[in-house]
PDB file of C-alpha atoms in Angstrom:
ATOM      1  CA  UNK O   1    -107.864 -30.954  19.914  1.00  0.00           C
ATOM      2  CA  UNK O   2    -106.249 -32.236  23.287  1.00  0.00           C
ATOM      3  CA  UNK O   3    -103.298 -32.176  23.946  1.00  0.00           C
ATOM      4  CA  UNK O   4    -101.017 -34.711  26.383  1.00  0.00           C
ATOM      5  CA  UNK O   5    -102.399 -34.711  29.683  1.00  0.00           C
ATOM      6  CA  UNK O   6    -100.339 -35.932  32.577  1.00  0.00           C
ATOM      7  CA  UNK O   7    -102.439 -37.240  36.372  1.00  0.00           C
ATOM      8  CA  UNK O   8    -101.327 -36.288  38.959  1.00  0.00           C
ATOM      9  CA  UNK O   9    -100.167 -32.495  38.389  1.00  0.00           C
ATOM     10  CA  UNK O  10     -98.286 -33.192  41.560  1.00  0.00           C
ATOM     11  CA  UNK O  11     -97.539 -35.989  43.805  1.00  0.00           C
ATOM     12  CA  UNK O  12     -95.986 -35.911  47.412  1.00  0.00           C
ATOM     13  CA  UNK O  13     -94.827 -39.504  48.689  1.00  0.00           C
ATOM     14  CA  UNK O  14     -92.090 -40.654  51.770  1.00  0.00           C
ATOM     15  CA  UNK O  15     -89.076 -42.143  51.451  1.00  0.00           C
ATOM     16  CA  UNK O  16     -89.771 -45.618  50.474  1.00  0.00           C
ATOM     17  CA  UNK O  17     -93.315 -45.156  48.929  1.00  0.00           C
ATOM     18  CA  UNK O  18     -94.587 -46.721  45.668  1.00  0.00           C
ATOM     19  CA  UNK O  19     -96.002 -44.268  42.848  1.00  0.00           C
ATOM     20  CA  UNK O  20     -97.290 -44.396  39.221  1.00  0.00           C
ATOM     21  CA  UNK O  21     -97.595 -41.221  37.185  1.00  0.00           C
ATOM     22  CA  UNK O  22    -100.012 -41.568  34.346  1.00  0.00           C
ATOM     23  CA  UNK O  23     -99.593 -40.246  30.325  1.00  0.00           C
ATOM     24  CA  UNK O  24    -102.688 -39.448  28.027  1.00  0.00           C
ATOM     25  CA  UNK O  25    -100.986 -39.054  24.608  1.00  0.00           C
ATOM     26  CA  UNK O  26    -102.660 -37.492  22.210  1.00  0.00           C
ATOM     27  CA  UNK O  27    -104.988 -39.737  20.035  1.00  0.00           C
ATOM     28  CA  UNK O  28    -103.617 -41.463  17.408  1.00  0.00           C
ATOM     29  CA  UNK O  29     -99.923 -40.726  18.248  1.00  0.00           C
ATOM     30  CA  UNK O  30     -97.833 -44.589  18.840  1.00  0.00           C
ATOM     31  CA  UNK O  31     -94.706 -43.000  19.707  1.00  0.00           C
ATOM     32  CA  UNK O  32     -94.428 -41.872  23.965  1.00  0.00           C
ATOM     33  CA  UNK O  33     -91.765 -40.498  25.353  1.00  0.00           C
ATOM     34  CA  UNK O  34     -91.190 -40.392  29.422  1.00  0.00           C
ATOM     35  CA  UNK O  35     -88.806 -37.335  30.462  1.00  0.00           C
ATOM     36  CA  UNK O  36     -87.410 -36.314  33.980  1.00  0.00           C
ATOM     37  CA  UNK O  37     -86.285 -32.849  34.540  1.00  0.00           C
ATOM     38  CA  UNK O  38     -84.623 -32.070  37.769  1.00  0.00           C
ATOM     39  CA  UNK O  39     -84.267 -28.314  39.349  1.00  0.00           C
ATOM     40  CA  UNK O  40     -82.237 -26.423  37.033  1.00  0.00           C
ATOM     41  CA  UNK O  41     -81.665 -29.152  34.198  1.00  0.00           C
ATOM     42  CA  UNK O  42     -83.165 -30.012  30.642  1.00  0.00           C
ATOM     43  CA  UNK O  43     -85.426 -32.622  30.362  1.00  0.00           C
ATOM     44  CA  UNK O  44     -83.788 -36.285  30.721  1.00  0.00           C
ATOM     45  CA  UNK O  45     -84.984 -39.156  28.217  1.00  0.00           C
ATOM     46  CA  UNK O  46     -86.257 -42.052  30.217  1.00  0.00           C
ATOM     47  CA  UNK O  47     -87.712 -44.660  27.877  1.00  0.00           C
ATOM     48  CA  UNK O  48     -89.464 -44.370  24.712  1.00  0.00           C
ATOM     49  CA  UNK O  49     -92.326 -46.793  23.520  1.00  0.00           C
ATOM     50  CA  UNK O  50     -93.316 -47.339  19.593  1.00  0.00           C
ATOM     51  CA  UNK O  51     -96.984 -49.007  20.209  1.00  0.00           C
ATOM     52  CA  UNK O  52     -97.033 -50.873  22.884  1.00  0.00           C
ATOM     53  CA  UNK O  53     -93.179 -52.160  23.149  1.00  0.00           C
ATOM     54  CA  UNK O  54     -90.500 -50.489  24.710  1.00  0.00           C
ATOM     55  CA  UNK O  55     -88.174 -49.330  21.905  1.00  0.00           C
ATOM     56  CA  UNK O  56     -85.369 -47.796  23.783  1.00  0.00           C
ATOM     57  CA  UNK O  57     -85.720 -48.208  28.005  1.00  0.00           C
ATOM     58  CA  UNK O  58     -81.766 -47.296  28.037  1.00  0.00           C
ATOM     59  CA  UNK O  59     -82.735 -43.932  29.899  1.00  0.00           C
ATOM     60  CA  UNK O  60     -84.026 -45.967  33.016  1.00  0.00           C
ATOM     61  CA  UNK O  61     -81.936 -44.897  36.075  1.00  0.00           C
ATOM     62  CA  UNK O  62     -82.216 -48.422  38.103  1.00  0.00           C
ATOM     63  CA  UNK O  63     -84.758 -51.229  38.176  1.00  0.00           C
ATOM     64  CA  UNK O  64     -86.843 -48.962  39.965  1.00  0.00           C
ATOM     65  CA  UNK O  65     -88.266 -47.592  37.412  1.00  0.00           C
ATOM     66  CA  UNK O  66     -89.881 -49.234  35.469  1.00  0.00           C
ATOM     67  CA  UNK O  67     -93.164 -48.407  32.612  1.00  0.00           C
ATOM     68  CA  UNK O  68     -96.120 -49.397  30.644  1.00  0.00           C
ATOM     69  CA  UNK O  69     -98.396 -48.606  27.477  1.00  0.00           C
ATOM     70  CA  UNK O  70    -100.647 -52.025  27.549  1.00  0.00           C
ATOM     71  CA  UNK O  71    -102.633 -50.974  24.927  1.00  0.00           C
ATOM     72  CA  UNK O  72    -100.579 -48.237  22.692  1.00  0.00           C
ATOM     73  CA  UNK O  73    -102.522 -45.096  24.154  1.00  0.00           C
ATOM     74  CA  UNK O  74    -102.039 -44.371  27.734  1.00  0.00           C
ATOM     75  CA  UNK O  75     -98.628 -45.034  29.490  1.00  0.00           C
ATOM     76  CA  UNK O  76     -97.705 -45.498  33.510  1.00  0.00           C
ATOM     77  CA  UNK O  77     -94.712 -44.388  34.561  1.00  0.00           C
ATOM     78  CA  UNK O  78     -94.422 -46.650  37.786  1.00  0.00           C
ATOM     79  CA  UNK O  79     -91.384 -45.701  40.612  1.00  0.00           C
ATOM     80  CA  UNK O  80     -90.772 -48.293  43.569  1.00  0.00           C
ATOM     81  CA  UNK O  81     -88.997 -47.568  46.731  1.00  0.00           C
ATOM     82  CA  UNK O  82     -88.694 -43.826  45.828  1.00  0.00           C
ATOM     83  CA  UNK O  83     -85.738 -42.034  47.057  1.00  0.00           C
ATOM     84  CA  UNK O  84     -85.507 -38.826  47.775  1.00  0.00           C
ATOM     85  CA  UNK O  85     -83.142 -38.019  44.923  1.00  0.00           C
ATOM     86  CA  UNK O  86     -86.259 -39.302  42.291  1.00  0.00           C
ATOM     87  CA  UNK O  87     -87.698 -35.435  43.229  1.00  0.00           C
ATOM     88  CA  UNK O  88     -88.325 -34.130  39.792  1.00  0.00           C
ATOM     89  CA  UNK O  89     -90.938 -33.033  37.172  1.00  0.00           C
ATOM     90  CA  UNK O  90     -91.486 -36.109  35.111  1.00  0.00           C
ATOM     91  CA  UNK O  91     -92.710 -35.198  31.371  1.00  0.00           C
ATOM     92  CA  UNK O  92     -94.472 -37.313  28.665  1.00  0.00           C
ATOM     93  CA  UNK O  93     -94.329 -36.566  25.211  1.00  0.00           C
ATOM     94  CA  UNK O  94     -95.852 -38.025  22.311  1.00  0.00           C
ATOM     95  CA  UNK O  95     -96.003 -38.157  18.352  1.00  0.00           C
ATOM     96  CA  UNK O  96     -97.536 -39.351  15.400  1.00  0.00           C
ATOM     97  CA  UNK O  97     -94.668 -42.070  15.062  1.00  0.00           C
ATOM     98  CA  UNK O  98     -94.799 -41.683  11.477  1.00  0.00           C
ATOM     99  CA  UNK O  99     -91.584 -40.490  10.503  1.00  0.00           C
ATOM    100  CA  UNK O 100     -87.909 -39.974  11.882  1.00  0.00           C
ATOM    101  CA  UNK O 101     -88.939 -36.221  12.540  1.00  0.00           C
ATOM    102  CA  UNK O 102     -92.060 -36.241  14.213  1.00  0.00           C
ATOM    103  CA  UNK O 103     -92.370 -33.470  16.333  1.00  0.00           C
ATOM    104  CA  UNK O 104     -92.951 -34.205  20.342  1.00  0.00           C
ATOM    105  CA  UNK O 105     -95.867 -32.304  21.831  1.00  0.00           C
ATOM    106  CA  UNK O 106     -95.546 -32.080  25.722  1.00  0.00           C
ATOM    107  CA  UNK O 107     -97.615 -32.685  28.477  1.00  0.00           C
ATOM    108  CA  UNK O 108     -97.118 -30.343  31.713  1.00  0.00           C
ATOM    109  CA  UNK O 109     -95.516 -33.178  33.522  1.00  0.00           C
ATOM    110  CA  UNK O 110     -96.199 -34.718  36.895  1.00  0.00           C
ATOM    111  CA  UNK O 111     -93.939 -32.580  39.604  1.00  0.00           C
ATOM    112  CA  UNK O 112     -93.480 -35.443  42.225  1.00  0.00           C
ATOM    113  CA  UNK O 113     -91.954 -34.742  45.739  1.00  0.00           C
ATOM    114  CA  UNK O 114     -90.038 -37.304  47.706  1.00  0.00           C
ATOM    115  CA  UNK O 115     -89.956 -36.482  51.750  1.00  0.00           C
TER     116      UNK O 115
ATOM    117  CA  UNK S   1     -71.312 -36.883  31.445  1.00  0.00           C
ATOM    118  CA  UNK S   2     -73.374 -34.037  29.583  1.00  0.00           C
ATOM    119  CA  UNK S   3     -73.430 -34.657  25.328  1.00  0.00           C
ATOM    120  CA  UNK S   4     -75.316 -31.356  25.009  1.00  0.00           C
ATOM    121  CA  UNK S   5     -74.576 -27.866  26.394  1.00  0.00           C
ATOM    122  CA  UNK S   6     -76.059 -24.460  26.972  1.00  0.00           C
ATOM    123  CA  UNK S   7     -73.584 -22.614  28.811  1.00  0.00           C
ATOM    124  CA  UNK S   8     -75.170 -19.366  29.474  1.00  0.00           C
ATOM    125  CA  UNK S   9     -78.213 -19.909  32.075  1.00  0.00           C
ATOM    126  CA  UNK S  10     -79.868 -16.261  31.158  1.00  0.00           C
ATOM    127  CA  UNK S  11     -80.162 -13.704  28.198  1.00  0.00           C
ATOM    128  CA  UNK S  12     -81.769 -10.450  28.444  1.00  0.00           C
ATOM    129  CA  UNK S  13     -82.133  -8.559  24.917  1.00  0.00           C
ATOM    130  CA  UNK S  14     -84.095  -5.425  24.347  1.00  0.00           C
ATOM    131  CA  UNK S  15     -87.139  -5.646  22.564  1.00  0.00           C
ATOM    132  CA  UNK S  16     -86.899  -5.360  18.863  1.00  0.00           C
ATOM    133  CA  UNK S  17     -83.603  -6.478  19.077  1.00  0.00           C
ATOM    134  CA  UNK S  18     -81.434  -9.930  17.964  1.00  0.00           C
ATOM    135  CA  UNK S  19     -81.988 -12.771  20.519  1.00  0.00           C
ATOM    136  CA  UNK S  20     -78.676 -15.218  20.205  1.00  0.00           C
ATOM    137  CA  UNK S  21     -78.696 -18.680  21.834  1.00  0.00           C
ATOM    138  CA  UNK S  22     -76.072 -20.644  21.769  1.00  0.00           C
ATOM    139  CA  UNK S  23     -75.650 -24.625  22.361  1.00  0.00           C
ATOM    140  CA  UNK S  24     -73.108 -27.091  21.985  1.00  0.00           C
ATOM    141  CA  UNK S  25     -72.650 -30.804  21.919  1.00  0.00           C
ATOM    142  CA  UNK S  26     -69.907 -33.459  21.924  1.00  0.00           C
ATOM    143  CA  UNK S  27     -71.348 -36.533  20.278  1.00  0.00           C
ATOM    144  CA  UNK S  28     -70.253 -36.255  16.369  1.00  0.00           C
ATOM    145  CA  UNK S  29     -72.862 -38.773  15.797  1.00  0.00           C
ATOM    146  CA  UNK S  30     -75.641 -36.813  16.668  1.00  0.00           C
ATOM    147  CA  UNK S  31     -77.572 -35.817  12.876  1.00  0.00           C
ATOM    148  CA  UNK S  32     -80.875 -34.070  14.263  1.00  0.00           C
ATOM    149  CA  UNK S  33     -80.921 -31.033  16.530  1.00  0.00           C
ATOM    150  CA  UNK S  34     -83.973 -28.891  17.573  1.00  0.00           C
ATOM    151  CA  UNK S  35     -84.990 -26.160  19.902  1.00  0.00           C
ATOM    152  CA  UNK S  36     -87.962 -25.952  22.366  1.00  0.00           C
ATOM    153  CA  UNK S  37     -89.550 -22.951  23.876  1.00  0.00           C
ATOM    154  CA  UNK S  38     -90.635 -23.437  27.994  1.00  0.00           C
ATOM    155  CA  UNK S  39     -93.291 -21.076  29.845  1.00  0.00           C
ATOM    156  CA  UNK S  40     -93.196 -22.164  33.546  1.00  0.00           C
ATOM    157  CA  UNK S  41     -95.800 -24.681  34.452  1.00  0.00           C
ATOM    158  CA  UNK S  42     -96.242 -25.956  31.094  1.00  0.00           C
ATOM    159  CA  UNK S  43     -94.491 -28.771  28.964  1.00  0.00           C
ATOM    160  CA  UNK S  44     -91.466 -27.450  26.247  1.00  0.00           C
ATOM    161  CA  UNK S  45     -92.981 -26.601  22.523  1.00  0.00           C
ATOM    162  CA  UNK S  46     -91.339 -27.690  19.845  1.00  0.00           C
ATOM    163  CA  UNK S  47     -89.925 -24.641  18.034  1.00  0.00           C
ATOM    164  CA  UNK S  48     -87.604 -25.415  14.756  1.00  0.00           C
ATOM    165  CA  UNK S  49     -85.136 -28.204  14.099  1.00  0.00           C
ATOM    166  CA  UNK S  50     -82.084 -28.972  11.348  1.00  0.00           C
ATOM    167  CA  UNK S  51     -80.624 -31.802  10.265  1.00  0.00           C
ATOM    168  CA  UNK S  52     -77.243 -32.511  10.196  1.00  0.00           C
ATOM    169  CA  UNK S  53     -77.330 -31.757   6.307  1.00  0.00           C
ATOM    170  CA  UNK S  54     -78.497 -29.000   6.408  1.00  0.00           C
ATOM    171  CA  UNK S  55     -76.531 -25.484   7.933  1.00  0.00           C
ATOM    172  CA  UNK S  56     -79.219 -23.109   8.037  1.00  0.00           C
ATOM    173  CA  UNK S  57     -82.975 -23.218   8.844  1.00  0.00           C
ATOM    174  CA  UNK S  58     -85.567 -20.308   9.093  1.00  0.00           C
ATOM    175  CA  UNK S  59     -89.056 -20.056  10.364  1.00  0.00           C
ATOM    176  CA  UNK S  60     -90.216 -16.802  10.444  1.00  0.00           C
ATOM    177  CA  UNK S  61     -88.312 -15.204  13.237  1.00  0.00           C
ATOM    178  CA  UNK S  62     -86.383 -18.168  14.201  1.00  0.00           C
ATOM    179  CA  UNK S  63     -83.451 -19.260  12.285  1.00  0.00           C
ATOM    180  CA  UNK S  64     -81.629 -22.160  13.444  1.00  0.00           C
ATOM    181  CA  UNK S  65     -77.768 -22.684  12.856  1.00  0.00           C
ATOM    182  CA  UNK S  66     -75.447 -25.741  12.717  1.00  0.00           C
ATOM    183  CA  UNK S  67     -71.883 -25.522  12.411  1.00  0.00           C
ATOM    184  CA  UNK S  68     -70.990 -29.156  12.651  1.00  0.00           C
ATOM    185  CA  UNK S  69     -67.025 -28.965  12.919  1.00  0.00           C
ATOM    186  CA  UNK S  70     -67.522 -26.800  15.746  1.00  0.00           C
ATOM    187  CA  UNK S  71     -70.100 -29.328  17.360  1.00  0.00           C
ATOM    188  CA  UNK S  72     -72.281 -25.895  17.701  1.00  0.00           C
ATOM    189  CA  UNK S  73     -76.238 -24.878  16.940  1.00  0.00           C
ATOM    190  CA  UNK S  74     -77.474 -21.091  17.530  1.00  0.00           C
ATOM    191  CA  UNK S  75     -80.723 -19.982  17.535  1.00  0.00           C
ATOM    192  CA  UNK S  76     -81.285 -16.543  16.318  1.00  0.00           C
ATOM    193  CA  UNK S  77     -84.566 -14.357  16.839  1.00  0.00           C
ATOM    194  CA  UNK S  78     -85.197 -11.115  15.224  1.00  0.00           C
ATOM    195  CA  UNK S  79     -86.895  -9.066  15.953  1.00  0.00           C
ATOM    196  CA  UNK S  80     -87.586  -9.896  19.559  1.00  0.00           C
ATOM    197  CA  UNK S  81     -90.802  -9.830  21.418  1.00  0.00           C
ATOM    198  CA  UNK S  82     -91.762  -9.746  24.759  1.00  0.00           C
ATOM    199  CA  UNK S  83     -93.693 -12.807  24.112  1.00  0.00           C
ATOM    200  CA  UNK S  84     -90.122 -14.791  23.349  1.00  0.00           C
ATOM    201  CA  UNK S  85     -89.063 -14.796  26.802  1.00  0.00           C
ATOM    202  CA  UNK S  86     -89.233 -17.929  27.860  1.00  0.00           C
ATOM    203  CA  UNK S  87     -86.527 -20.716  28.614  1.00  0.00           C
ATOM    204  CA  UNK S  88     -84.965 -22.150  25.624  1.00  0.00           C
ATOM    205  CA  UNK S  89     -83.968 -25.884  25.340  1.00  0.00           C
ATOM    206  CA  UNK S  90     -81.485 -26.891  22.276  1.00  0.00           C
ATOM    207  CA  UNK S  91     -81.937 -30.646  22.064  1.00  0.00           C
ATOM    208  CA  UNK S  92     -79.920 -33.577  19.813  1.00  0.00           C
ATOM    209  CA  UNK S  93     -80.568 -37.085  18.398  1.00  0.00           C
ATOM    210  CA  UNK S  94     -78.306 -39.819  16.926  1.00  0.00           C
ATOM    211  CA  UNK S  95     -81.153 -42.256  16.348  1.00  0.00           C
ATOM    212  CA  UNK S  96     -84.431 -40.420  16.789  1.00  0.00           C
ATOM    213  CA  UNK S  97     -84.988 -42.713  19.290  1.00  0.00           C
ATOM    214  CA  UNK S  98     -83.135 -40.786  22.102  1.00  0.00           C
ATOM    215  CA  UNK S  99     -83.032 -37.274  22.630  1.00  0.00           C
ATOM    216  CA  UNK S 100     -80.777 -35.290  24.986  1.00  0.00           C
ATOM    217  CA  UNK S 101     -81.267 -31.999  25.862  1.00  0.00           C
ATOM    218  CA  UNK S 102     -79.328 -29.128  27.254  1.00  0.00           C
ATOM    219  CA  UNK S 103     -79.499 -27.159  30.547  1.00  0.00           C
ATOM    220  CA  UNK S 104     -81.567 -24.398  29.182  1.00  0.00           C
ATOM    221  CA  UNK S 105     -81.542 -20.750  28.570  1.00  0.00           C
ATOM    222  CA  UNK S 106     -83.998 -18.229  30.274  1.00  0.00           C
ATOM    223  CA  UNK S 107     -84.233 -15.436  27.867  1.00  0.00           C
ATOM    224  CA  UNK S 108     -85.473 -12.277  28.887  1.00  0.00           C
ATOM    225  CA  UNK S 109     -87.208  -9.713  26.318  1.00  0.00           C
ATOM    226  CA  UNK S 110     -87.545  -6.661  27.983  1.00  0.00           C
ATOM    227  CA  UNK S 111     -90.129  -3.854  26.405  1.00  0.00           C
TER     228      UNK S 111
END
């Protein structure tokens, strides 16, 4: 079946630039994950929706970041006033969101350049 | 302020051989730890996990560690395979809400 798919594969924005980076869970799966993994680092949580709420957004760096599931499936990741320091491969993840263990199946992430 | 660590960036191990990744965390209230495998361009796979009641847990190849009064996980692989090399994330929950990962190990299985 599909897996998570993440559009764009890459994005290049200036300084100052508004972007969204969208998440296609898999189907069926109410828990989504956002990620950020800089050059050289592990992935960093972000925020983590059950459904379509926003269960834990502690992960958010500044209220410049800010995301959205609308309808419990697909999820924007939406960055205002980017910086050049928001450079980073952004990851989704979801799962089943049926137990405390669920395992988190990737996407590829969005690799998003600030100039 | 970093709650989990890999401290060795690279492993290289000779095919057939014991792979040994090590990881280590500071937050005694963290009670599930896994391990994810990353090939470049794609997004980690989940590989094995433990909870914190548990010491020991194999899959195959992969056996997982936890020694909890140490704060310290290890992820064994035997044999090795050229296949395994890959980078190697140990990663740690308090609330399954929140994960935090470490910096990574690239492990490299050479033939």
């Amino acid at each position: 079946g599909a897996g998570v798919s993440q559009t764009p594969s890459n994005k290049v924005t200036e300084k100052g630039k508004y972007v969204e980076l969208r998440c296609d869970p898999i189907s069926g799966h109410t828990a989504l994950y956002w990620y950020r993994q800089s050059l050289g680092q592990g992935p960093e949580f972000l925020i983590y929706f059950q459904g379509t709420g926003a269960a834990d957004d502690s992960g958010l760096p500044n209220d410049r970041f800010f995301a959205v599931r609308p309808e419990g499936s697909v999820s924007t990741l939406k960055i205002q006033r980017t910086e050049r320091g928001d450079s980073a491969v952004y990851l989704c993840a979801s799962s089943p969101g049926t137990g405390f263990t669920d395992t988190q199946y990737f996407g590829p992430g969005t690799r998003l350049t600030v100039l | 302020d970093q709650q989990v660590k890999q401290n060795s960036p690279s492993l290289s191990v000779q095919e057939g051989r014991i792979s040994i990744l090590n990881c280590d965390y500071t937050n005694s209230m963290f009670d599930y730890f896994l391990w994810y495998k990353k090939y470049p361009a794609e997004g980690p796979t989940f590989l094995i996990s433990i909870s914190s009641i548990k010491d020991k847990n194999e899959d195959g190849r992969f056996t997982v560690f936890l020694n909890k009064s140490a704060k310290h996980l290890s992820l064994h692989i035997v044999p090795s395979q050229p296949g395994d090399s890959a980078v190697y994330f140990c990663a740690a929950s308090a609330n399954f809400n929140k994960f935090y990962f470490g910096s990574g190990t690239k492990l490299n299985v050479k033939p």
